[in-house]
Amino acid sequence: MILASRSPQRRAILEQLGFEFEVVVPDVEELEDGDPREMVVENALRKMRAVPGDFVLGVDTTVVVDGVSYGKPADEAEARATLELLSGRTHEVWSGIALDGRTAAACTEVTFRRLGEGLIEWYLDSGEWRDRAGGYAIQGRGAALVERIDGDYWNVVGLPVPTLLDLLA
Amino acid sequence: MILASRSPQRRAILEQLGFEFEVVVPDVEELEDGDPREMVVENALRKMRAVPGDFVLGVDTTVVVDGVSYGKPADEAEARATLELLSGRTHEVWSGIALDGRTAAACTEVTFRRLGEGLIEWYLDSGEWRDRAGGYAIQGRGAALVERIDGDYWNVVGLPVPTLLDLLA
């Protein structure tokens, strides 16, 4: 299998499961809005198609609040604004996967704790918001931001494991 | 803070959050059945009290199916029986925490995929079932067993982070 992604989290999940795979970083233009399911599946397909090979896995993940998608914040101010928006409420995390031409999508609801100014500062200072859809990493310090999740945890980290296993089965 | 636990998972979670702490392994006799909430809180208190110091954190976690608690499997046969029991259904994971005399508990619902014989063999071969309540580690290869969770993910790993942060607040 070839993982068409630059994400270290996705690599770590596949390693944790004992998969053997290579990594090739795809160079694609991604959709940034639209229906979340259609968007992440289309982006996953674009990544898959951008990498030559027989068994290529493309993945795309986005954070959705009030129907609006939030990708990776451009800077700390944007990360702060996103965390303030997510504070004390539930948002959706959508991932699309594409493997060998077949596609699937997963959605997990994530409920944030009420984030005080101090906690947001502490989190932004860690720099963990960089390169993360929605500006947080649930598997890192971001654990302190999250009250509960409903659905697949690994989807929030960046790769929906049960969805991938179903696609492989 | 002193973490009164031998669990490497609990240590890793506190490190991930940036806590400074020591570890002291408590030597206590634990309850093994009874009402889940009362049991894990009582066990957490026993661990806390077994370690001298001012700011000692005791934690206990159990897996509950049909009102019956499942701790660490004694051997591979018991791990197999537990995984077969959990296959294709929802169970509860309960953790109790005790810190500085105050206590709290958390419950997360975990839904397993339908586990075929091959997947159970693959999982047992990894040895990951050892020393894990319910015979699986959601943060390891056990990710392949779980379809969804409803509640706090870290509670399933072994330390309910939002519950701890609420107790500290």
Coordinates of C-alpha atoms in Angstrom, one line a residue:
Chain A
M1 CA 0.0 0.0 0.0
I2 CA 1.1 3.6 -0.7
L3 CA -0.2 6.3 1.7
A4 CA -0.7 9.5 -0.4
S5 CA -0.4 11.9 2.5
R6 CA 2.2 14.1 4.3
S7 CA 0.5 13.6 7.7
P8 CA 2.7 12.0 10.4
Q9 CA -0.4 11.1 12.3
R10 CA -1.8 9.0 9.5
R11 CA 1.6 7.3 9.1
A12 CA 1.7 6.6 12.9
I13 CA -1.8 5.0 12.8
L14 CA -1.0 2.6 10.0
E15 CA 2.3 1.7 11.7
Q16 CA 0.4 1.1 15.0
L17 CA -1.9 -1.3 13.1
G18 CA 1.1 -3.2 11.7
F19 CA 0.5 -2.2 8.0
E20 CA 3.4 -2.3 5.6
F21 CA 3.3 0.8 3.3
E22 CA 5.3 3.5 1.6
V23 CA 4.5 7.2 1.8
V24 CA 4.3 9.5 -1.2
V25 CA 3.3 13.1 -0.7
P26 CA 0.7 14.1 -3.4
D27 CA 0.7 17.5 -5.0
V28 CA -2.9 18.4 -5.6
E29 CA -5.3 21.4 -5.5
E30 CA -7.9 20.6 -2.8
L31 CA -11.5 21.8 -2.5
E32 CA -12.0 24.0 0.5
D33 CA -15.8 24.1 0.8
G34 CA -19.0 22.4 -0.2
D35 CA -20.9 19.5 1.2
P36 CA -18.5 18.0 3.8
R37 CA -18.9 14.4 2.7
E38 CA -18.6 15.2 -1.0
M39 CA -15.6 17.5 -0.4
V40 CA -13.5 15.0 1.7
V41 CA -14.2 12.1 -0.7
E42 CA -13.3 14.3 -3.7
N43 CA -10.1 15.5 -2.1
A44 CA -9.2 11.9 -1.1
L45 CA -9.7 10.8 -4.7
R46 CA -7.5 13.7 -6.0
K47 CA -4.7 12.7 -3.6
M48 CA -5.1 9.0 -4.6
R49 CA -5.0 9.8 -8.3
A50 CA -2.0 12.1 -7.9
V51 CA 0.2 9.2 -6.9
P52 CA 1.0 6.5 -9.4
G53 CA 0.6 2.9 -8.2
D54 CA -1.8 0.1 -7.8
F55 CA -2.9 0.3 -4.2
V56 CA -2.8 4.0 -3.2
L57 CA -4.6 5.4 -0.2
G58 CA -5.8 9.0 -0.3
V59 CA -7.3 10.6 2.8
D60 CA -8.7 14.0 3.6
T61 CA -10.0 15.4 6.9
T62 CA -11.9 18.6 7.7
V63 CA -13.6 20.2 10.8
V64 CA -17.2 21.4 10.2
V65 CA -19.1 23.9 12.3
D66 CA -22.5 25.2 11.3
G67 CA -21.9 23.7 7.8
V68 CA -18.7 25.6 7.3
S69 CA -15.4 23.7 6.8
Y70 CA -12.3 24.7 8.8
G71 CA -9.0 23.4 7.4
K72 CA -5.5 24.2 8.7
P73 CA -5.3 27.7 10.3
A74 CA -3.1 30.1 8.4
D75 CA -1.6 31.6 11.5
E76 CA -2.0 31.8 15.3
A77 CA -4.8 34.4 15.1
E78 CA -6.8 32.1 12.9
A79 CA -6.1 29.2 15.2
R80 CA -7.3 31.3 18.2
A81 CA -10.5 32.3 16.4
T82 CA -11.2 28.6 15.6
L83 CA -10.6 27.4 19.1
E84 CA -12.9 30.2 20.5
L85 CA -15.6 29.1 18.0
L86 CA -15.3 25.4 19.0
S87 CA -15.3 26.2 22.8
G88 CA -18.2 24.6 24.7
R89 CA -19.9 23.1 21.7
T90 CA -20.1 20.2 19.4
H91 CA -18.5 20.1 15.9
E92 CA -18.1 17.4 13.2
V93 CA -14.9 15.9 11.9
W94 CA -15.3 14.4 8.4
S95 CA -12.7 12.2 6.7
G96 CA -12.9 10.8 3.2
I97 CA -10.8 7.9 2.1
A98 CA -10.1 6.6 -1.4
L99 CA -8.3 3.3 -2.0
D100 CA -7.9 1.6 -5.4
G101 CA -10.8 3.7 -6.8
R102 CA -13.2 2.8 -4.0
T103 CA -14.3 5.6 -1.5
A104 CA -15.9 6.0 1.9
A105 CA -16.4 8.7 4.5
A106 CA -16.7 8.9 8.2
C107 CA -18.1 11.6 10.6
T108 CA -17.4 11.9 14.3
E109 CA -18.9 14.5 16.7
V110 CA -16.5 16.2 19.0
T111 CA -17.6 18.2 22.0
F112 CA -15.2 20.7 23.4
R113 CA -15.0 21.8 27.0
R114 CA -15.5 25.4 27.7
L115 CA -12.1 26.9 27.1
G116 CA -10.9 29.7 29.3
E117 CA -8.5 32.3 28.0
G118 CA -5.6 30.6 30.0
L119 CA -6.2 27.2 28.4
I120 CA -6.4 28.7 24.9
E121 CA -3.1 30.6 25.5
W122 CA -1.4 27.4 26.9
Y123 CA -2.6 25.5 23.8
L124 CA -1.5 28.1 21.3
D125 CA 1.9 28.4 23.0
S126 CA 2.5 24.7 22.3
G127 CA 2.4 25.3 18.6
E128 CA 0.3 22.2 18.2
W129 CA -2.4 24.0 16.2
R130 CA -0.1 24.1 13.2
D131 CA -0.9 21.9 10.2
R132 CA -4.1 20.6 12.0
A133 CA -7.6 20.9 10.6
G134 CA -9.6 23.0 13.1
G135 CA -6.4 24.0 14.8
Y136 CA -6.1 21.2 17.4
A137 CA -4.6 17.7 17.7
I138 CA -6.8 15.4 19.9
Q139 CA -4.0 13.0 20.4
G140 CA -1.7 15.6 21.8
R141 CA -2.2 18.5 24.3
G142 CA -5.5 18.9 22.5
A143 CA -6.8 16.1 24.8
A144 CA -7.2 18.9 27.3
L145 CA -9.7 20.6 25.1
V146 CA -12.1 17.8 24.4
E147 CA -15.0 16.7 26.7
R148 CA -16.3 13.8 24.7
I149 CA -16.5 12.3 21.2
D150 CA -19.3 10.3 19.5
G151 CA -18.0 8.1 16.7
D152 CA -14.6 6.9 15.5
Y153 CA -11.7 8.4 17.5
W154 CA -9.1 7.7 14.8
N155 CA -11.1 9.7 12.3
V156 CA -10.4 12.8 14.5
V157 CA -6.7 11.9 14.6
G158 CA -6.8 11.8 10.8
L159 CA -7.5 8.3 9.5
P160 CA -10.9 6.5 10.0
V161 CA -9.6 3.1 10.9
P162 CA -12.9 1.1 10.9
T163 CA -13.9 2.7 7.6
L164 CA -10.6 1.7 6.1
L165 CA -10.8 -1.8 7.4
D166 CA -14.3 -2.1 6.0
L167 CA -13.0 -0.9 2.6
L168 CA -10.2 -3.5 2.8
A169 CA -12.6 -6.4 3.8
Chain B
M1 CA 1.6 15.5 41.8
I2 CA 2.3 11.9 42.5
L3 CA 0.6 9.3 40.2
A4 CA -0.2 6.2 42.2
S5 CA -0.2 3.7 39.3
R6 CA 2.0 1.3 37.5
S7 CA 0.2 2.0 34.2
P8 CA 2.5 3.3 31.4
Q9 CA -0.6 4.6 29.6
R10 CA -1.5 6.9 32.4
R11 CA 2.0 8.2 32.7
A12 CA 2.1 8.8 28.9
I13 CA -1.2 10.8 29.1
L14 CA 0.0 13.1 31.9
E15 CA 3.3 13.6 30.0
Q16 CA 1.4 14.4 26.8
L17 CA -0.5 17.1 28.7
G18 CA 2.7 18.6 30.1
F19 CA 2.1 17.7 33.8
E20 CA 5.1 17.4 36.1
F21 CA 4.7 14.4 38.4
E22 CA 6.3 11.4 40.0
V23 CA 5.2 7.8 39.9
V24 CA 4.8 5.6 42.9
V25 CA 3.3 2.1 42.5
P26 CA 0.7 1.5 45.2
D27 CA 0.4 -1.9 46.8
V28 CA -3.3 -2.4 47.5
E29 CA -6.0 -5.0 47.5
E30 CA -8.6 -4.0 45.0
L31 CA -12.4 -4.7 44.8
E32 CA -13.2 -6.8 41.7
D33 CA -16.9 -6.5 41.6
G34 CA -19.9 -4.4 42.7
D35 CA -21.5 -1.3 41.3
P36 CA -19.0 -0.1 38.7
R37 CA -18.9 3.5 39.8
E38 CA -18.6 2.7 43.5
M39 CA -15.9 0.1 42.7
V40 CA -13.6 2.2 40.6
V41 CA -13.9 5.2 43.0
E42 CA -13.2 3.0 46.0
N43 CA -10.2 1.4 44.3
A44 CA -8.9 4.8 43.2
L45 CA -9.1 6.0 46.9
R46 CA -7.3 2.9 48.1
K47 CA -4.4 3.5 45.6
M48 CA -4.3 7.2 46.6
R49 CA -4.2 6.4 50.3
A50 CA -1.5 3.7 49.9
V51 CA 0.9 6.3 48.7
P52 CA 2.2 8.9 51.2
G53 CA 2.2 12.6 50.0
D54 CA 0.0 15.6 49.6
F55 CA -1.1 15.5 46.0
V56 CA -1.5 11.9 45.1
L57 CA -3.6 10.8 42.1
G58 CA -5.2 7.3 42.3
V59 CA -7.0 5.9 39.3
D60 CA -8.8 2.7 38.6
T61 CA -10.4 1.5 35.3
T62 CA -12.7 -1.4 34.5
V63 CA -14.7 -2.8 31.6
V64 CA -18.3 -3.6 32.2
V65 CA -20.6 -5.9 30.2
D66 CA -24.1 -6.8 31.3
G67 CA -23.3 -5.4 34.8
V68 CA -20.2 -7.6 35.2
S69 CA -16.7 -6.1 35.5
Y70 CA -13.8 -7.5 33.5
G71 CA -10.3 -6.6 34.8
K72 CA -7.0 -7.8 33.3
P73 CA -7.3 -11.3 31.8
A74 CA -5.3 -13.9 33.6
D75 CA -4.2 -15.6 30.4
E76 CA -4.7 -15.8 26.7
A77 CA -7.7 -18.0 26.9
E78 CA -9.4 -15.5 29.2
A79 CA -8.5 -12.7 26.8
R80 CA -10.0 -14.6 23.9
A81 CA -13.2 -15.2 25.8
T82 CA -13.5 -11.5 26.7
L83 CA -12.9 -10.4 23.1
E84 CA -15.5 -12.8 21.8
L85 CA -17.9 -11.5 24.4
L86 CA -17.2 -7.8 23.4
S87 CA -17.4 -8.6 19.6
G88 CA -20.2 -6.7 17.7
R89 CA -21.7 -5.0 20.8
T90 CA -21.3 -2.0 23.1
H91 CA -19.7 -2.1 26.6
E92 CA -18.9 0.4 29.2
V93 CA -15.5 1.6 30.4
W94 CA -15.5 3.1 33.9
S95 CA -12.7 5.0 35.6
G96 CA -12.6 6.4 39.1
I97 CA -10.1 9.0 40.1
A98 CA -9.1 10.2 43.6
L99 CA -6.9 13.3 44.1
D100 CA -6.3 15.0 47.4
G101 CA -9.3 13.2 48.9
R102 CA -11.7 14.3 46.2
T103 CA -13.2 11.7 43.8
A104 CA -14.9 11.5 40.5
A105 CA -15.9 8.9 37.9
A106 CA -16.3 8.7 34.1
C107 CA -18.1 6.3 31.8
T108 CA -17.5 5.8 28.1
E109 CA -19.5 3.5 25.8
V110 CA -17.3 1.5 23.4
T111 CA -18.8 -0.3 20.4
F112 CA -16.7 -3.2 19.0
R113 CA -16.7 -4.2 15.4
R114 CA -17.8 -7.8 14.6
L115 CA -14.5 -9.6 15.2
G116 CA -13.8 -12.6 13.0
E117 CA -11.6 -15.5 14.1
G118 CA -8.6 -14.1 12.1
L119 CA -8.8 -10.7 13.7
I120 CA -9.0 -12.2 17.2
E121 CA -6.0 -14.4 16.5
W122 CA -4.0 -11.5 15.1
Y123 CA -4.8 -9.5 18.1
L124 CA -4.0 -12.2 20.7
D125 CA -0.7 -12.9 18.9
S126 CA 0.3 -9.2 19.5
G127 CA 0.3 -9.9 23.2
E128 CA -1.3 -6.5 23.7
W129 CA -4.2 -8.0 25.8
R130 CA -1.8 -8.4 28.7
D131 CA -2.3 -6.1 31.7
R132 CA -5.3 -4.4 30.0
A133 CA -8.8 -4.2 31.5
G134 CA -11.1 -6.1 29.2
G135 CA -8.1 -7.5 27.3
Y136 CA -7.6 -4.7 24.7
A137 CA -5.7 -1.4 24.3
I138 CA -7.7 1.1 22.2
Q139 CA -4.5 3.2 21.6
G140 CA -2.6 0.2 20.1
R141 CA -3.6 -2.5 17.7
G142 CA -6.9 -2.5 19.6
A143 CA -7.8 0.4 17.3
A144 CA -8.7 -2.3 14.8
L145 CA -11.3 -3.7 17.1
V146 CA -13.3 -0.6 17.8
E147 CA -16.1 0.8 15.6
R148 CA -17.0 3.9 17.7
I149 CA -16.9 5.4 21.2
D150 CA -19.4 7.6 22.9
G151 CA -17.8 9.7 25.7
D152 CA -14.2 10.4 26.8
Y153 CA -11.6 8.6 24.7
W154 CA -8.8 9.0 27.4
N155 CA -11.0 7.2 29.9
V156 CA -10.7 4.2 27.7
V157 CA -7.0 4.5 27.5
G158 CA -6.9 4.6 31.3
L159 CA -7.1 8.2 32.6
P160 CA -10.3 10.3 32.2
V161 CA -8.7 13.7 31.2
P162 CA -11.7 16.0 31.3
T163 CA -12.7 14.5 34.6
L164 CA -9.3 15.1 36.1
L165 CA -9.1 18.7 34.7
D166 CA -12.5 19.4 36.3
L167 CA -11.3 18.0 39.6
L168 CA -8.2 20.3 39.4
A169 CA -10.2 23.4 38.4

